[in-house]
Amino acid sequence: MSFCRRFILAIFVLVLFTPQAAFAVGSGGFENASFSAASLARSNAVTADPDEPASISYNPAGITDLPGIQSQGGASFLSLMTYQKSLTTDSTTHSSGTLNFIPTSYLTINPGRTLNDRLAFGIGSDSPFGLANKYDANQSIVRYIGYNNAMRMFTVKPVVAVKVTNWLSLGGGPMYYRIFDYDQVLAYPNVILGGGADGQGRLHMTGNNWGWHFGALAKITPKHQVGFYFRSPIMVRLKGNLQVERSAFGGNFQTGMHAKLNLPLNMTWAYAYKPTLKTTYTTDFGYTRWSTLERVYVVADRVNASDDAIISALGNTPGPGTASDKDYTDAFNIHLGIKHKLNDKWTIRGGSAFYWTPVPKTSFTPVVADSNHLALSTGAGWSPTKNFTFDLSYFVIAYFRRGIDNQISESIGGSADGKYSSYVQSVTMNATYKWDGFGWGRKDDEEAVEIHGMTKSEKEVTAAPQITIPQPTPAALANIPAKDVQPPQVKAAEPQKVLERVVVQEEEKKEAPQPASRPSVEDINEALKKKFAK
């Protein structure tokens, strides 16, 4: 491997283990399905057509079809905006528009014939869940719920895939979850106990746990494929602290916080239809068991009677970082996608998806301002060489307007009531580099280099030999009448037919059968000279 290739591989490995931030996109609730530009360009309708290293995250069975070593790194640039229209004053407020960065990285290894073309390995890192939004601190809809909220995490996914038969592949492995930022900033309501102006509370927690995922890919016919993906549920124990400033009773203090966060299982069924070698139509149907998220249990260490009462009141307000009823419901989503290869260098993609929200009106907050939403996407892939591909996609989501009238934070002077609508725009790009020809199990690589449909060795043997035709002497010509003297007419023989005749004649001369072997070019020339000399 050249120094340049080693350097590029090292860069991808470095990116692979870089902690990542996640923000909800491409799914419902705070689930994040942002894996690659190629998958988002088809609105994630890719489970039955996994054709890139990022398939580690949506169907790891597909990596058995990725030859050699393939490394993929990319990033999404995401903008989220939420609007709220008051039910009483007709005024409109909105979140602070921010541009978020979401990196992903994947690596696959297929040893080829070394393992009988049956096994492949991979490792990936991305964020299947995430959240980030920010509002003005003075807005009543978020003042006691959380006006600066984030859940940033990453996963590491080592996978193994096996080709059980020529038409069925299975793959899966463990998933390590690391939530490194579970943060929230909100007003601290001293007013509850007549303490005057509000203070401020800053929550920060972290946690980790293990889960697993599994995928299957069945190639029923060359034109029809079906896929399946399953991601297990997990429970993450979060630990951290709540830092309070300007408490009317305890001043500035810090107390420990503990929570349990349930992350739901996901299942996807998919179908791909390939009417031609260049065009693929795909559809996915997904299910997420959000009903496991009934409450976020939070326990705070004791401070004093007054502050304990205030923290308990905050704990009855839904939102990340507080103990609250969520009562999420199971949700479904459907995806449609198309991929068309224009030529060896360009591939275009498009798609659409619809998501049903898991968030009920009774526990809706601006922190997770979710509603039923429609997504549209497009993108393209460019391969300037056979080893390098660059993909780009544009993904937009429109959340349907939703009227909310619930009791959230009303007991402490706040209100989340209003008509909400949100918009998400995402531009994603990634690069894939492929290393092949390592010679794993390919003992005949030097002799089996394809040249115009034939191997290198066949090209040498079947090349037209240089034939020298013996010329008659002047004395012989003198005895032949002039009218009978004609230039020798030699019809060009097809190389393959000449080779077959020579081999047959040589074998007939042998007394006993010998193991079949391919004659060299020198042997062919010598045999042809003898034939024409006669």
C-alpha positions in Angstrom: 0.0 0.0 0.0 1.4 3.4 -1.0 2.1 6.1 1.6 -0.8 8.2 0.2 -3.3 5.4 0.7 -2.0 4.7 4.2 -2.4 8.4 5.0 -6.0 8.5 3.7 -6.9 5.4 5.7 -5.4 6.9 8.8 -7.4 10.0 8.4 -10.6 8.0 8.1 -9.8 5.9 11.2 -9.1 9.2 13.1 -12.5 10.5 12.1 -14.2 7.2 13.0 -13.4 7.6 16.7 -14.1 11.4 16.9 -17.0 12.1 19.3 -20.1 13.3 17.4 -23.1 15.5 18.0 -26.6 14.5 16.9 -29.7 16.4 16.1 -33.1 15.0 15.3 -33.6 14.6 11.5 -35.0 12.1 9.1 -37.3 10.4 11.7 -39.8 11.1 14.5 -39.4 12.3 18.1 -35.7 12.8 18.7 -34.6 9.9 16.6 -31.8 10.7 14.1 -31.5 8.8 10.9 -28.8 10.9 9.3 -26.2 8.3 8.1 -25.0 9.3 4.6 -25.7 11.6 1.7 -26.6 8.6 -0.5 -29.2 7.3 2.0 -30.7 10.7 2.7 -30.9 11.5 -1.0 -33.4 8.6 -1.2 -35.2 9.6 2.0 -33.6 6.6 3.8 -35.4 4.1 1.5 -32.3 2.0 1.4 -32.7 -1.1 3.7 -33.2 -3.4 0.7 -30.4 -1.8 -1.4 -27.4 -1.3 0.9 -24.6 -0.3 -1.4 -22.2 1.7 0.7 -20.2 1.4 4.0 -22.9 3.4 5.8 -25.1 0.4 5.4 -23.5 -0.7 8.7 -26.2 1.5 10.3 -29.3 0.6 8.2 -28.6 -3.0 7.1 -25.2 -4.5 8.0 -25.9 -7.6 5.9 -25.2 -5.5 2.8 -21.4 -5.2 3.5 -20.8 -8.7 2.0 -21.2 -7.1 -1.4 -18.6 -4.4 -0.8 -15.2 -5.7 -2.1 -11.8 -4.9 -0.6 -11.5 -2.2 2.0 -13.9 0.8 1.8 -13.8 3.8 4.0 -16.5 6.5 4.2 -16.6 9.8 6.1 -19.1 12.6 5.9 -21.1 15.3 7.6 -24.5 16.8 7.6 -25.1 20.6 8.0 -28.6 21.0 9.6 -30.8 24.0 10.2 -33.9 23.6 12.4 -36.5 26.4 12.9 -39.7 26.1 15.1 -42.5 28.7 15.0 -45.2 29.2 17.7 -48.3 31.3 17.3 -50.1 32.3 20.5 -53.7 31.1 21.0 -54.6 34.4 22.8 -52.5 37.3 21.5 -52.0 36.1 17.9 -48.3 36.9 18.3 -45.6 34.7 16.8 -42.3 33.6 18.3 -39.7 31.2 17.0 -36.6 29.4 18.0 -33.1 30.7 17.3 -31.9 29.5 13.9 -28.6 27.6 14.3 -26.4 25.6 11.9 -25.6 22.2 13.4 -22.8 19.8 12.3 -23.2 16.0 12.4 -20.3 13.8 11.3 -20.4 10.1 10.5 -17.7 7.6 9.6 -17.6 3.9 8.5 -15.0 1.3 7.5 -15.7 -2.1 5.9 -13.3 -5.0 5.1 -14.0 -7.9 2.8 -11.2 -10.5 2.8 -12.6 -12.1 -0.4 -11.4 -15.6 -1.2 -9.4 -15.8 2.0 -12.7 -16.5 3.7 -14.4 -18.1 0.7 -16.1 -14.8 -0.2 -18.5 -15.4 2.7 -17.5 -13.1 5.5 -17.1 -9.3 5.8 -16.3 -7.0 8.7 -17.0 -3.4 9.5 -17.1 -0.6 12.1 -19.1 2.6 12.1 -19.9 5.6 14.2 -22.9 7.9 14.1 -25.8 9.1 16.2 -29.2 7.3 16.0 -30.7 9.8 18.5 -30.1 13.4 19.2 -31.5 16.8 19.9 -30.5 20.5 19.8 -32.6 23.6 19.9 -32.4 27.1 21.4 -35.0 29.8 22.2 -34.9 33.3 23.7 -34.7 33.0 27.5 -37.6 35.4 28.0 -40.2 33.4 26.0 -42.8 32.1 28.3 -43.4 28.9 26.3 -39.9 27.7 27.3 -38.9 29.7 30.3 -39.5 26.9 32.8 -39.3 24.0 30.3 -35.8 24.7 28.8 -34.7 27.4 26.4 -31.3 25.8 25.5 -31.6 22.0 25.1 -29.2 19.4 23.7 -28.7 15.7 23.7 -25.5 14.8 22.0 -24.3 11.3 21.6 -22.4 8.8 19.4 -22.4 5.1 18.9 -19.6 2.7 17.9 -20.9 -0.3 15.9 -18.5 -3.2 15.1 -20.3 -5.7 12.7 -19.8 -9.0 11.1 -21.8 -10.1 8.0 -22.0 -13.6 6.5 -23.2 -14.6 3.0 -25.2 -17.7 4.0 -26.0 -18.5 0.4 -25.6 -16.7 -2.8 -28.9 -15.0 -2.3 -29.1 -14.6 1.5 -26.8 -12.4 3.7 -27.1 -11.7 7.5 -25.2 -9.2 9.5 -25.1 -7.6 12.9 -23.2 -6.8 16.1 -23.1 -4.8 19.3 -23.7 -1.1 19.6 -22.0 1.1 22.2 -24.0 4.2 23.1 -22.3 7.2 24.7 -24.4 10.3 25.6 -21.7 12.9 26.4 -24.0 15.9 26.6 -27.5 15.8 28.1 -27.9 19.5 28.8 -30.6 22.0 29.6 -30.7 25.6 30.7 -33.9 26.9 32.2 -35.2 29.6 34.6 -35.2 28.7 38.3 -38.7 29.7 39.6 -38.1 31.3 43.0 -41.5 32.8 42.6 -43.1 29.5 43.6 -42.3 30.2 47.2 -42.5 33.9 47.0 -38.8 34.3 46.6 -38.8 37.1 44.0 -37.0 37.1 40.7 -36.1 33.9 38.9 -32.7 32.4 39.1 -31.1 30.0 36.6 -30.6 26.2 36.5 -28.0 24.4 34.3 -28.3 20.6 34.0 -25.5 18.4 32.6 -25.5 14.6 32.6 -23.7 11.8 30.8 -24.2 8.1 30.4 -23.5 5.0 28.3 -24.7 1.5 27.7 -24.7 -1.4 25.1 -27.3 -2.5 22.7 -27.3 -4.5 19.5 -28.6 -4.5 15.9 -29.2 -7.0 13.1 -29.9 -6.9 9.4 -30.9 -9.4 6.6 -30.8 -9.1 2.8 -32.4 -11.6 0.4 -31.9 -11.4 -3.3 -35.0 -13.3 -4.5 -34.2 -12.7 -8.2 -31.7 -10.4 -10.0 -34.5 -7.8 -10.1 -36.1 -8.2 -6.7 -34.6 -7.8 -3.2 -36.0 -7.6 0.3 -34.4 -6.3 3.4 -34.9 -6.2 7.2 -33.3 -4.2 10.0 -33.7 -4.4 13.8 -32.2 -2.2 16.5 -32.6 -3.2 20.1 -34.0 -1.0 22.9 -31.7 0.1 25.6 -31.9 2.0 28.9 -29.1 4.6 29.6 -28.4 5.6 33.2 -27.5 9.3 33.2 -25.5 10.9 36.0 -24.5 14.5 36.5 -25.4 17.7 38.3 -27.7 20.6 38.5 -26.0 24.0 39.0 -28.3 26.6 40.4 -27.6 30.4 40.4 -29.4 33.0 42.4 -31.7 30.8 44.4 -33.7 32.9 46.8 -33.1 30.3 49.5 -29.9 28.4 48.9 -28.0 31.0 46.9 -25.7 29.4 44.4 -25.4 25.7 44.8 -24.8 22.4 42.9 -26.6 19.1 43.5 -26.3 15.7 42.0 -28.8 14.4 39.4 -29.5 10.9 38.2 -31.9 9.8 35.4 -33.0 6.8 33.4 -33.6 7.3 29.7 -35.2 4.6 27.6 -34.4 4.5 23.9 -36.8 2.6 21.7 -36.3 -0.4 19.4 -36.7 0.1 15.7 -37.7 -2.3 12.9 -37.7 -1.7 9.2 -39.0 -3.9 6.3 -37.9 -3.0 2.8 -38.2 -3.9 -0.9 -36.1 -3.0 -3.9 -37.0 -3.4 -7.6 -34.3 -3.2 -10.3 -35.9 -3.1 -13.7 -32.6 -2.5 -15.4 -28.9 -2.5 -14.3 -29.0 1.3 -14.0 -32.2 2.0 -12.2 -33.5 0.9 -8.7 -36.8 1.7 -7.0 -37.0 1.2 -3.2 -39.5 1.4 -0.4 -39.1 1.1 3.4 -41.7 0.7 6.1 -40.5 1.5 9.6 -41.7 1.0 13.2 -40.3 2.6 16.3 -41.6 1.5 19.7 -41.7 4.9 21.4 -44.2 3.7 24.0 -41.3 2.5 26.1 -40.6 6.2 26.8 -43.4 6.7 29.4 -41.4 8.9 31.8 -37.9 10.3 32.3 -37.1 9.4 35.9 -34.9 12.0 37.6 -33.6 11.9 41.2 -31.9 15.0 42.7 -29.8 14.9 45.8 -31.3 16.8 48.8 -30.4 20.5 49.3 -32.9 22.1 51.6 -36.6 22.1 52.0 -37.3 25.1 49.9 -35.0 24.2 47.0 -36.1 20.6 47.1 -39.7 21.8 46.6 -38.7 24.0 43.6 -36.6 21.2 42.0 -39.6 18.8 42.5 -41.9 21.4 40.8 -39.5 21.5 37.8 -39.5 17.7 37.8 -43.2 17.7 37.0 -42.5 19.7 33.8 -41.9 17.6 30.7 -38.6 18.1 28.9 -35.1 16.5 28.8 -33.5 16.8 32.1 -36.6 16.7 34.3 -38.7 13.8 35.7 -41.9 13.9 33.7 -44.7 12.0 32.0 -43.9 11.5 28.3 -46.5 8.9 27.3 -45.1 8.6 23.8 -46.9 6.3 21.4 -45.5 3.9 18.9 -44.9 5.5 15.5 -44.6 4.4 11.9 -42.9 5.9 8.8 -42.9 5.1 5.1 -40.2 5.9 2.5 -39.9 5.9 -1.3 -36.7 6.2 -3.2 -35.1 6.0 -6.7 -31.5 5.7 -7.9 -30.4 5.9 -11.5 -26.9 5.5 -12.9 -26.4 7.9 -15.8 -22.9 6.6 -16.6 -19.7 5.3 -15.0 -19.2 8.7 -13.3 -22.6 10.0 -12.3 -25.6 8.6 -10.2 -28.7 10.6 -9.4 -31.1 9.9 -6.5 -34.4 11.2 -5.1 -37.0 10.3 -2.5 -39.8 11.1 -0.2 -40.9 10.0 3.3 -43.8 10.5 5.7 -43.5 10.2 9.5 -46.3 9.9 12.1 -45.4 11.6 15.4 -45.1 9.7 18.6 -45.6 12.8 20.8 -49.1 13.2 22.2 -50.6 16.6 22.7 -50.8 16.2 26.5 -47.0 16.0 26.9 -46.0 18.2 23.9 -43.4 20.9 24.6 -41.3 23.2 22.4 -38.2 21.1 23.4 -39.4 18.3 21.1 -41.8 20.2 18.9 -42.8 17.1 16.9 -45.8 16.6 14.6 -46.6 14.5 11.5 -44.2 15.6 8.8 -43.3 15.1 5.2 -39.8 14.9 3.8 -38.4 15.4 0.2 -34.9 14.7 -0.9 -32.6 14.7 -3.8 -28.9 14.1 -4.5 -26.1 12.9 -6.7 -23.0 10.8 -6.6 -19.8 11.5 -8.6 -17.0 8.9 -9.2 -14.1 10.5 -11.0 -12.2 7.3 -10.6 -13.1 3.7 -9.8 -11.7 4.1 -6.3 -13.2 7.4 -5.2 -16.9 8.6 -4.9 -18.3 11.9 -3.6 -22.0 12.1 -2.7 -24.1 15.1 -2.0 -27.8 15.4 -0.9 -30.4 18.0 0.1 -33.1 16.9 2.5 -36.0 19.1 3.7 -38.8 18.3 6.2 -42.0 20.2 6.7 -43.8 19.6 10.0 -47.6 20.0 9.8 -49.1 22.8 12.0 -50.3 21.5 15.3 -52.5 23.2 17.9 -51.5 22.6 21.5 -53.5 23.3 24.7 -52.2 21.4 27.7 -51.2 22.0 31.3 -47.4 22.0 30.9 -45.7 24.4 33.3 -48.9 26.3 34.1 -48.5 25.5 37.8 -45.3 27.6 37.9 -46.5 30.4 35.7 -45.6 29.2 32.2 -47.5 27.9 29.2 -46.7 25.8 26.1 -50.0 26.5 24.4 -50.1 27.6 20.8 -50.0 26.6 17.2 -46.6 25.0 16.2 -44.9 24.4 12.9 -41.3 23.5 12.2 -38.9 23.2 9.2 -35.7 21.3 8.8 -33.1 21.7 6.0 -30.1 19.5 5.7 -27.2 19.4 3.3 -25.1 16.2 3.6 -21.9 15.3 1.9 -19.5 12.3 2.2 -16.6 10.8 0.4 -15.9 7.1 -0.1 -12.5 5.6 -0.9 -12.0 2.0 -2.0 -8.9 -0.1 -1.8 -9.0 -3.3 -3.8 -6.5 -5.8 -5.3 -4.8 -6.6 -2.1 -4.5 -10.2 -3.3 -6.3 -11.8 -0.4 -6.8 -15.3 -1.7 -6.2 -14.2 -5.3 -3.1 -16.3 -6.2 -3.6 -15.7 -9.9 -3.9 -11.9 -9.8 -0.8 -11.4 -12.0 -2.1 -13.8 -14.6 -5.8 -12.9 -14.4 -5.8 -9.2 -15.2 -8.7 -8.6 -17.6 -7.8 -7.2 -21.0 -10.7 -6.5 -23.4 -12.7 -9.5 -22.0 -9.7 -11.9 -21.8 -7.2 -12.6 -19.1 -3.6 -11.4 -19.6 -2.4 -15.0 -20.1 -5.1 -15.7 -22.7 -4.2 -12.5 -24.5 -0.6 -13.5 -24.8 -1.3 -17.1 -26.0 -4.1 -16.2 -28.5 -2.2 -13.2 -30.0 -1.5 -13.8 -33.7 1.9 -15.4 -33.9 4.6 -14.0 -36.2 4.9 -16.5 -39.1 7.8 -16.7 -41.5 6.8 -18.2 -44.9 9.8 -20.0 -46.7 10.5 -18.4 -50.1 11.4 -20.5 -53.2 14.9 -20.3 -54.5 15.7 -18.8 -57.9 16.7 -22.2 -59.3 13.3 -23.7 -58.4 11.5 -20.8 -60.0 13.4 -21.2 -63.3 11.9 -24.7 -63.8 8.3 -23.4 -63.4 6.4 -21.8 -66.3 5.9 -18.1 -65.9 2.1 -18.4 -66.1 2.1 -20.7 -63.1 4.3 -18.5 -61.0 2.0 -16.6 -58.5 2.8 -14.9 -55.3 2.0 -17.2 -52.4 -1.5 -16.6 -51.1 -1.7 -17.1 -47.4 -5.1 -16.7 -45.8 -4.9 -15.2 -42.4 -5.9 -17.7 -39.8 -7.9 -16.8 -36.8 -5.6 -17.0 -33.8 -7.9 -19.1 -31.7 -8.6 -21.6 -34.5 -4.9 -21.9 -35.3 -4.2 -22.6 -31.6 -6.9 -25.3 -31.5 -5.6 -27.1 -34.6 -2.0 -27.1 -33.4 -2.9 -28.4 -30.0 -4.9 -31.2 -31.5 -2.1 -32.2 -33.9 0.5 -32.2 -31.2 -1.6 -34.3 -28.9 -2.2 -36.9 -31.6 1.6 -37.5 -31.8 1.9 -38.4 -28.2 1.9 -42.1 -27.3 0.2 -41.6 -24.0 -2.2 -38.9 -22.8 -0.5 -36.0 -20.9 -1.9 -33.5 -18.5 -3.5 -30.6 -20.4 -1.2 -27.6 -20.6 -1.3 -24.4 -22.5 1.5 -24.1 -25.3 3.7 -21.1 -25.2 4.0 -18.6 -28.0 7.3 -20.1 -29.1 5.8 -23.6 -29.4 3.0 -22.3 -31.5 5.4 -20.4 -33.9 7.6 -23.5 -34.3 4.6 -25.7 -35.0 3.3 -23.3 -37.6 6.7 -23.1 -39.3 6.8 -26.9 -39.7 3.3 -27.0 -41.1 3.8 -24.3 -43.8 7.3 -25.7 -44.7 5.6 -28.9 -45.8 
